[in-house]
Coordinates of C-alpha atoms in Angstrom, one line a residue:
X1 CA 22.2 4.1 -0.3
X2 CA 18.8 2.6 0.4
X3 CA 17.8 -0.6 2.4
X4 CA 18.1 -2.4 -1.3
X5 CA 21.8 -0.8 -1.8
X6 CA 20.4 1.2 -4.6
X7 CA 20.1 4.7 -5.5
X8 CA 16.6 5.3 -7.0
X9 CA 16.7 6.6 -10.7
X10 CA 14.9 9.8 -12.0
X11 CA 12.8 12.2 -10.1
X12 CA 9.7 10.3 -9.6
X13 CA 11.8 7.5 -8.0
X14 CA 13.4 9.6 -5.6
X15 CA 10.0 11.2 -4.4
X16 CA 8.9 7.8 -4.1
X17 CA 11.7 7.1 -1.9
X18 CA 10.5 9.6 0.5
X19 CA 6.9 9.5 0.5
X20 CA 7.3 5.7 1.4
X21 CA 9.6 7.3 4.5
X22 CA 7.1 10.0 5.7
X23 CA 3.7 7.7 5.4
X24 CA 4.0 6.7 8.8
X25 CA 3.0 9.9 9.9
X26 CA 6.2 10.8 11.8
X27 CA 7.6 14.5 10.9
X28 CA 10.8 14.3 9.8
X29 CA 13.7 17.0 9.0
X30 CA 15.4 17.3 5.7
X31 CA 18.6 15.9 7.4
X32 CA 16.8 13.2 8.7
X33 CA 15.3 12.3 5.2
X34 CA 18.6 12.6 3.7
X35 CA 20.4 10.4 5.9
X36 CA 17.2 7.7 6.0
X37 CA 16.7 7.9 2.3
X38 CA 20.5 8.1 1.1
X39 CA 19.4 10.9 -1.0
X40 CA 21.9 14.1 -1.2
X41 CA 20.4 16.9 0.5
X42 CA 19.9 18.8 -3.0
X43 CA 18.0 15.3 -4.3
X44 CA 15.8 15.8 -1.1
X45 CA 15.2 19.4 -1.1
X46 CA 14.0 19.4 -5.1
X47 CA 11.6 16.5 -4.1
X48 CA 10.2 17.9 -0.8
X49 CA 9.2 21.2 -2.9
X50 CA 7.4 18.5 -5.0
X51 CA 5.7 16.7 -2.6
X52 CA 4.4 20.1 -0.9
X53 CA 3.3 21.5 -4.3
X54 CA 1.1 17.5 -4.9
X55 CA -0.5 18.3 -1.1
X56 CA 0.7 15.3 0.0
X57 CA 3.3 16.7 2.8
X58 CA 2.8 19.3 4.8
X59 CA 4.7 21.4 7.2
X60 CA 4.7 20.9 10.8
X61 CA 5.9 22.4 13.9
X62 CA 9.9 23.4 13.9
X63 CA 12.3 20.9 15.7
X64 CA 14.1 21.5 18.3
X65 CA 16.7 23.9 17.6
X66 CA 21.0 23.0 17.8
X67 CA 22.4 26.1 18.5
X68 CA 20.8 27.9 15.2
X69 CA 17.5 28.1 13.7
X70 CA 15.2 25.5 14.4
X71 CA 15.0 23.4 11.2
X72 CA 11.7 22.9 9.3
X73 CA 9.9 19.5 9.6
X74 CA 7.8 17.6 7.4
X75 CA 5.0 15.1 7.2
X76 CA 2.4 13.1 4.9
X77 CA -0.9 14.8 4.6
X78 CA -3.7 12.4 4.5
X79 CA -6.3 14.6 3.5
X80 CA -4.6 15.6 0.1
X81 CA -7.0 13.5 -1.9
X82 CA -9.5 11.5 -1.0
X83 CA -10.5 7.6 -2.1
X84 CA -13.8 5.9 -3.1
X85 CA -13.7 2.5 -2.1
X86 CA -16.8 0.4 -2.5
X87 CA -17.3 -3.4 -1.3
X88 CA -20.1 -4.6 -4.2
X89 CA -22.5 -7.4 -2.6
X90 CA -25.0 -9.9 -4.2
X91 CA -27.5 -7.9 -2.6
X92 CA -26.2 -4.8 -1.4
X93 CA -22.9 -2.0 -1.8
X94 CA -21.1 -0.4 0.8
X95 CA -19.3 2.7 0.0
X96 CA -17.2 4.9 1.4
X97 CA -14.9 8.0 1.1
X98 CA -12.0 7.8 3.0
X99 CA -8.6 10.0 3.3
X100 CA -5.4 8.9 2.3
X101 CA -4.7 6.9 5.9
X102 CA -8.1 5.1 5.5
X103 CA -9.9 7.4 8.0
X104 CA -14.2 6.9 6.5
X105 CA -14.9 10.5 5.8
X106 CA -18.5 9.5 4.6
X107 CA -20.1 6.3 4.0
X108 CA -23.5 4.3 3.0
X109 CA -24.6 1.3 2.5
X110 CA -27.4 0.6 -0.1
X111 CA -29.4 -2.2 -1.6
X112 CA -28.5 -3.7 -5.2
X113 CA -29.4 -6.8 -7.6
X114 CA -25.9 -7.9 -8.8
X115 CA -27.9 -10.1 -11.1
X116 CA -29.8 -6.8 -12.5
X117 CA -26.2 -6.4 -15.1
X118 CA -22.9 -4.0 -14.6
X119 CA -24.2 -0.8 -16.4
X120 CA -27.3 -0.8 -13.6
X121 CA -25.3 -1.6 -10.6
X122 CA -22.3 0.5 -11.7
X123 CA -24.3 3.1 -12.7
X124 CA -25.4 3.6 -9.3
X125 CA -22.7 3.5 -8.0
X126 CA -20.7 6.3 -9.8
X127 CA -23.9 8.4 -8.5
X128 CA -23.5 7.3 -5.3
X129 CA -19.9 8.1 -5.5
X130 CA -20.8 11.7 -6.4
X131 CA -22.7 12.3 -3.9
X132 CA -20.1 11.1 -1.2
X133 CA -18.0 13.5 -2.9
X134 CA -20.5 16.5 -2.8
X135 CA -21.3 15.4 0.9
X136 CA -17.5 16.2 2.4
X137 CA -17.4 19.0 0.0
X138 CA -14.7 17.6 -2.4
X139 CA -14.7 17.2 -6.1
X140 CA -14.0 14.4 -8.5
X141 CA -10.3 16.2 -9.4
X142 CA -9.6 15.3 -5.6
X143 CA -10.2 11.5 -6.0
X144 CA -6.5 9.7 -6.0
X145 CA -8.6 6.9 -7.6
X146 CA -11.5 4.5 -6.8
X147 CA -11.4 0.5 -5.3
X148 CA -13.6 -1.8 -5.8
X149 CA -14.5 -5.4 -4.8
X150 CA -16.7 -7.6 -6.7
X151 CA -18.4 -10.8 -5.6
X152 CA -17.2 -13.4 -8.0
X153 CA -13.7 -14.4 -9.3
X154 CA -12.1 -11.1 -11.4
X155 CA -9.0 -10.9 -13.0
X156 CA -6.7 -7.9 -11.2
X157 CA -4.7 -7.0 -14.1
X158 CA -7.9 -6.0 -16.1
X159 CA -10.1 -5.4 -13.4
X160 CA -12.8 -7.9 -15.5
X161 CA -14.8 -10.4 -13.9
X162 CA -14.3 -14.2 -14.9
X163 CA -17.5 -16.5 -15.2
X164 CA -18.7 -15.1 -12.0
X165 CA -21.1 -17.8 -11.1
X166 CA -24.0 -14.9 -9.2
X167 CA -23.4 -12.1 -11.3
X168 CA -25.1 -12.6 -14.6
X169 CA -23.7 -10.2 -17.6
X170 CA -20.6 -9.3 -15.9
X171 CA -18.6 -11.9 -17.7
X172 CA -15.6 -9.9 -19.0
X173 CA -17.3 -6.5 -18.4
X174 CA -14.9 -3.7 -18.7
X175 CA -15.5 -2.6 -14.8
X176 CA -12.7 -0.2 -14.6
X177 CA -13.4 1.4 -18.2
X178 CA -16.9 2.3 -17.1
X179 CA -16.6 3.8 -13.8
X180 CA -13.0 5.4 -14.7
X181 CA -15.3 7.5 -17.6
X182 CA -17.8 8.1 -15.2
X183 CA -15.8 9.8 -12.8
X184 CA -12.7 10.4 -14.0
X185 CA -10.1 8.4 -11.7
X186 CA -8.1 5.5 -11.7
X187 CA -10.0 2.4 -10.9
X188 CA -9.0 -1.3 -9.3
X189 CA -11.1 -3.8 -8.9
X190 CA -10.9 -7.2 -6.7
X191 CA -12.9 -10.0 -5.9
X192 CA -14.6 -8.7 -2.4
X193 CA -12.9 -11.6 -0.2
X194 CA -9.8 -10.9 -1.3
X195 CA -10.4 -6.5 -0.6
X196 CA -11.8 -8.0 3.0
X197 CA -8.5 -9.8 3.6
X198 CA -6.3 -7.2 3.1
X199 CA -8.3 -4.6 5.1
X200 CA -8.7 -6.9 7.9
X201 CA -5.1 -8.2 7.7
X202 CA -3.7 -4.6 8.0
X203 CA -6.5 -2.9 10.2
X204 CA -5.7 -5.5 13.1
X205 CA -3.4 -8.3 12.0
X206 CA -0.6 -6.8 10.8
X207 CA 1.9 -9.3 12.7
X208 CA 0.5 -12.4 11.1
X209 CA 2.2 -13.3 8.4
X210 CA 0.2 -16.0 7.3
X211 CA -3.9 -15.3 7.6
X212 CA -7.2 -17.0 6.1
X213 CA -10.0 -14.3 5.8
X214 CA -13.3 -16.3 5.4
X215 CA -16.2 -14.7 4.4
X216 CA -19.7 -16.3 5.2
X217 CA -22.4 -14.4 3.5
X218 CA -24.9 -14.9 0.7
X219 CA -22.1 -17.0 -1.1
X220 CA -18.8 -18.2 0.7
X221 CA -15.1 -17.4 -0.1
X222 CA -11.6 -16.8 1.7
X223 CA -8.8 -14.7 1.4
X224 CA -5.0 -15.5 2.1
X225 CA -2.4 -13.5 3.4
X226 CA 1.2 -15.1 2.6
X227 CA 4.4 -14.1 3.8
X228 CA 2.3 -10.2 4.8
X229 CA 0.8 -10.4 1.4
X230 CA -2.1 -10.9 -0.2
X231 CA -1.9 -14.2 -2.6
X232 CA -4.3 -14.5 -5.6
X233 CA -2.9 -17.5 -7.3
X234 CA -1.9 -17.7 -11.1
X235 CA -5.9 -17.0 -12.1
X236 CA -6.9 -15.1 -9.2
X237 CA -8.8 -17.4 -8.2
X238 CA -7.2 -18.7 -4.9
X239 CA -9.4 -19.1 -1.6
X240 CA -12.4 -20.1 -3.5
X241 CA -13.0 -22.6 -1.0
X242 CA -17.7 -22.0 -1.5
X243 CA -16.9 -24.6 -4.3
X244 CA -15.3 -27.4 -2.5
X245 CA -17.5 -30.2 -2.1
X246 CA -18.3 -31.4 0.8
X247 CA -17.8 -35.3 1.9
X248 CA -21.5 -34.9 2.5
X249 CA -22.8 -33.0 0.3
X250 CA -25.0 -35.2 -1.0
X251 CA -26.9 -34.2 -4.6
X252 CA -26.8 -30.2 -2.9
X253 CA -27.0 -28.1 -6.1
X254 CA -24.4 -25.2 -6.3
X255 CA -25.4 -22.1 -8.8
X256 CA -21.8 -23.0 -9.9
X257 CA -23.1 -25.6 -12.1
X258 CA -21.9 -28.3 -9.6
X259 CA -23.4 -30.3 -6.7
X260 CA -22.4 -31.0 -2.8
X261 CA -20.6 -27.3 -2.9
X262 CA -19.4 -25.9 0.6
X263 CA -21.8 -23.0 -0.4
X264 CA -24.5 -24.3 -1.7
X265 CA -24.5 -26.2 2.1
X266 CA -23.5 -24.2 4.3
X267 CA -23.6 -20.2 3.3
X268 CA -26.5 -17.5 4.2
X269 CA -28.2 -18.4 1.3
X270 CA -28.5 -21.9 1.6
X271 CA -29.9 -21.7 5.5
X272 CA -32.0 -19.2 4.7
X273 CA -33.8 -21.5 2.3
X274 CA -33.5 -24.6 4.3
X275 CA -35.0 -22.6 7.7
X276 CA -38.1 -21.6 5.5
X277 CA -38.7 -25.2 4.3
X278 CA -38.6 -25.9 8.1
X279 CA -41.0 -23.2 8.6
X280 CA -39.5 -20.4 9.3
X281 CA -39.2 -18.0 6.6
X282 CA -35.9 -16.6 5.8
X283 CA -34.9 -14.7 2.5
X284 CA -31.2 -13.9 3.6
X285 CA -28.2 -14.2 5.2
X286 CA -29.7 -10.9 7.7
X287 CA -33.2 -12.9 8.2
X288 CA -31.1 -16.2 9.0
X289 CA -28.9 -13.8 12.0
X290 CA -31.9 -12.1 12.7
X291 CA -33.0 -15.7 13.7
X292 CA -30.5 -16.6 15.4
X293 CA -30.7 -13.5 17.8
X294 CA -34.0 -14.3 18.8
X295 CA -33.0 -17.7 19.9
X296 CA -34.7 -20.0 17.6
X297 CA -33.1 -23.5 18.3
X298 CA -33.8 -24.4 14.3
X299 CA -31.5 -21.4 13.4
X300 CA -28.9 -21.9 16.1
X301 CA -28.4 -25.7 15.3
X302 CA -27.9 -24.8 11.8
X303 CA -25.6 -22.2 12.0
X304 CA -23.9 -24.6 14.3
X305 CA -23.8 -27.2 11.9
X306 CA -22.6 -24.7 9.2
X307 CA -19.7 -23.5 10.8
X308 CA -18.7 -27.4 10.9
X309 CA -19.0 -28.4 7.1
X310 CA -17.0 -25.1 7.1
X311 CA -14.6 -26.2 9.5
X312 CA -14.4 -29.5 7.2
X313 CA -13.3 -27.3 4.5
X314 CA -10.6 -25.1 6.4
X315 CA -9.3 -28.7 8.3
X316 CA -7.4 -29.3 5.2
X317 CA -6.6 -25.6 4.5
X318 CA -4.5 -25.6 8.0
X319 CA -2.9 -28.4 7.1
X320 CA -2.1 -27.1 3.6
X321 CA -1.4 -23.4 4.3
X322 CA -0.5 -23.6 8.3
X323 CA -1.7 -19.8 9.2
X324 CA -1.8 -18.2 12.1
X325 CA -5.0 -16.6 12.2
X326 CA -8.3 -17.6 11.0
X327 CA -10.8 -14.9 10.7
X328 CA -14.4 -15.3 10.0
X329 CA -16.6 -12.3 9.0
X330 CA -19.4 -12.0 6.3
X331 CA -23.0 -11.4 7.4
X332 CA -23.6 -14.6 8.8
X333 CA -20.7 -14.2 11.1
X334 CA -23.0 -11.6 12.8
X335 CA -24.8 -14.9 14.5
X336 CA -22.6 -15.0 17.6
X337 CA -20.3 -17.6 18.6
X338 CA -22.3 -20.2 17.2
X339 CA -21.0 -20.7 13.8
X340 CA -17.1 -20.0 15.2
X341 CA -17.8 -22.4 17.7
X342 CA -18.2 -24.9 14.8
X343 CA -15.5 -23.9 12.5
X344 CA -13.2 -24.2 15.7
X345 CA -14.7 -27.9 16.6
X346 CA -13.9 -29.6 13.6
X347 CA -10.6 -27.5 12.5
X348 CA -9.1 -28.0 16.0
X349 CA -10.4 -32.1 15.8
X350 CA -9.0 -32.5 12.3
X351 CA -6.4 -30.6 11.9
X352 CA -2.6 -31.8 13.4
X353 CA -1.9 -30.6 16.6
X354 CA 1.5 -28.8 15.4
X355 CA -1.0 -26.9 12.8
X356 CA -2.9 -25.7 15.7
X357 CA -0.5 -25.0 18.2
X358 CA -0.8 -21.6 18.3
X359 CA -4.0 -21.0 15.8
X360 CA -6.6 -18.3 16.3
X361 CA -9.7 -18.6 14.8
X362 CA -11.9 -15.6 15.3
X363 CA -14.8 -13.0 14.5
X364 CA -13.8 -10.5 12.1
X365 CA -12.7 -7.2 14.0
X366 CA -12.9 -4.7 11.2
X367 CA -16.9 -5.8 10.7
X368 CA -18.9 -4.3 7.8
X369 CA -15.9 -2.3 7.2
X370 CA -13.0 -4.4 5.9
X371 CA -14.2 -4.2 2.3
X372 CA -13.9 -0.8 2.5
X373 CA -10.3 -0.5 4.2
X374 CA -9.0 -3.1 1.8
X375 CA -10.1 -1.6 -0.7
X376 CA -9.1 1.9 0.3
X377 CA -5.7 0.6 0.5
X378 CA -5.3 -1.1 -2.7
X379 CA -5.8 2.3 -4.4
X380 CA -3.3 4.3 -2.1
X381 CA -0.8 1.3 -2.2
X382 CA -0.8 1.1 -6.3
X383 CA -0.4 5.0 -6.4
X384 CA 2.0 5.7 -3.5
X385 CA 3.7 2.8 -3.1
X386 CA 7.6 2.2 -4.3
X387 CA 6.1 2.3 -8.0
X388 CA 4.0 5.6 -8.0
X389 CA 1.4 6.5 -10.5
X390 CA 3.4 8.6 -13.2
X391 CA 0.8 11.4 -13.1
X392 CA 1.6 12.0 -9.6
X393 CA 5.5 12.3 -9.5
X394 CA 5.9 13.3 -13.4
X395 CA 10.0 13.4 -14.3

């Protein structure tokens, strides 16, 4: 029996059962598999010669012997397909290529309009996608499928954006549909925040069960992890903490529609702007840590001050949500400890002291890169997960 005291029906179920087993990346025998899986030995035999015909296991050195032969051992193989994962920006797209364990195989990272529509920014992405592909020498028949994050509120089960409040045009676009007939693979798509929290999360935070991923950037947003998982909410829509409004917001207005937003206060976009009415020009969030770097005392207090309205915001989160972590990444995170150091002032001053017993709030570990990893992972976990893609494990 398996760990849920069920047999799993069919043939594609059962070669779930064992892929799940092997994706670890230990070899195992065909005993062992039987006796982890509950399989009978014939069950695991037929499905082993399927899973070496897909690419996806491999043979590996012979264990060690009983008396007779040695027996044969098995494990996943990573580099059976390959993934495109692409973390979209209001001004810029990351993409990557990246094997089946989430190893980058080729990246780069290249300015973009979001506001210029889908079918532009798309477009150039599917060509950037080919190219990946053409660099590492693989084709668009290897591609398992393609994840992407988007930087406004989408709804997973279509991968269509929803009254995105930056991206002009994309309102119900058909993201998936588009690149899927460009380049001929499955495709997810995610609002960004949410693909950074689950690549974060599972890069270096596996252990937390309950996590807030912020993202600071041109616009600002959060992710949560519950219970090891991510949670959207019933719209999809949950950690959109850039359009809370601040106690002191004043008359601040938001590109949401509203006024006194945490974004339109507190984000790259809005310090930028307010350092260049000071004086000193800034265009975006990179200007605005450029800055900060240098040590001008305009752009350090306001970071400062900005990881404070933020900490305002996340005060009532913690008390709300009680994680574990906090982590802060986005582009303006890149500022040093400044803007930490005011998230942590006012969520540790706020916040009850139970709440923030044994809270962590911290820079982002997986950087630039936990777009790419969460996304990465939402493909491989939708097909190889304990409900496979049908095209994969046919019956």
């Amino acid at each position: 029996m398996t760990e849920s005291g069920l047999l799993p029906a069919g043939p594609a179920a059962s070669t779930a059962v064992l892929l799940q087993l092997v994706r670890d990346g230990r070899p195992r025998t065909r005993a062992e598999l039987a006796a982890q899986s509950g399989l009978a030995r014939s069950t695991v035999a037929e499905r082993i010669d399927a899973l070496l015909d897909s690419g996806l296991l491999r043979h590996t050195d012979k264990g060690p012997s009983t008396g007779g032969r040695p027996p044969s051992m098995y494990a996943f193989n990573p580099e059976a397909r390959v993934v495109l994962a692409a973390d979209v920006g209001a001004t810029h797209v990351n993409a990557a290529l990246t094997d089946l364990a989430g190893e980058v195989l080729a990246e780069e990272d290249r300015p973009i309009d979001i506001a210029a529509g889908p079918e532009a920014v798309l477009e150039d992405l599917c060509r950037l996608g080919g190219a990946l592909l053409e660099q590492v020498g693989r084709t668009q028949a290897d591609l398992l499928g393609i994840g992407i994050g988007l930087p406004g509120p989408v709804e997973h089960s279509s991968g269509r954006p929803t009254n995105p409040p930056i991206m002009p045009g994309w309102d119900g676009f058909d993201v998936p549909g588009y690149v899927r007939q460009r380049l001929g693979a499955v495709t997810l798509v995610d609002n960004d925040v949410n693909i950074m929290a689950i690549g974060e999360h599972r890069a270096h935070w596996a252990e937390a069960q309950h996590m807030i991923y912020v993202k600071v950037a041109t616009g600002i947003g959060s992710g949560l992890i519950a219970g090891g998982q991510l949670h959207r909410g019933s719209q999809g829509v949950a950690g959109d903490m850039g359009h809370v409004r601040l106690p002191d917001g004043a008359q601040v207005p938001c590109r949401c529609g509203n006024v006194g937003c945490l974004e339109a206060v507190a984000s790259g976009a809005a310090l930028a702007h307010r350092l260049t009415e000071l004086g000193h020009p800034a265009g975006s969030s990179g200007d605005v840590v450029a800055l900060a770097r240098n040590g001008s005392v305009t752009a350090l207090n306001l970071v400062r001050q900005a990881g404070r309205d933020i900490g305002e915001v996340l005060a009532a989160a913690v008390s709300f949500f009680n994680p574990s972590v906090i982590v802060v990444g986005g582009a303006l995170s890149q500022a040093g400890e400044h803007l930490i150091a005011g998230v942590r002032e006012i969520v540790y001053q706020r916040s009850l002291p139970l709440a923030t017993q044994n809270l962590r709030i911290v820079q982002s570990r997986a950087g630039e890169r936990a777009g790419i990893y969460g996304a990465a992972l939402m493909v491989v976990e939708d097909a190889l997960g304990p409900t496979p893609a049908d095209s994969l494990f046919p019956d």
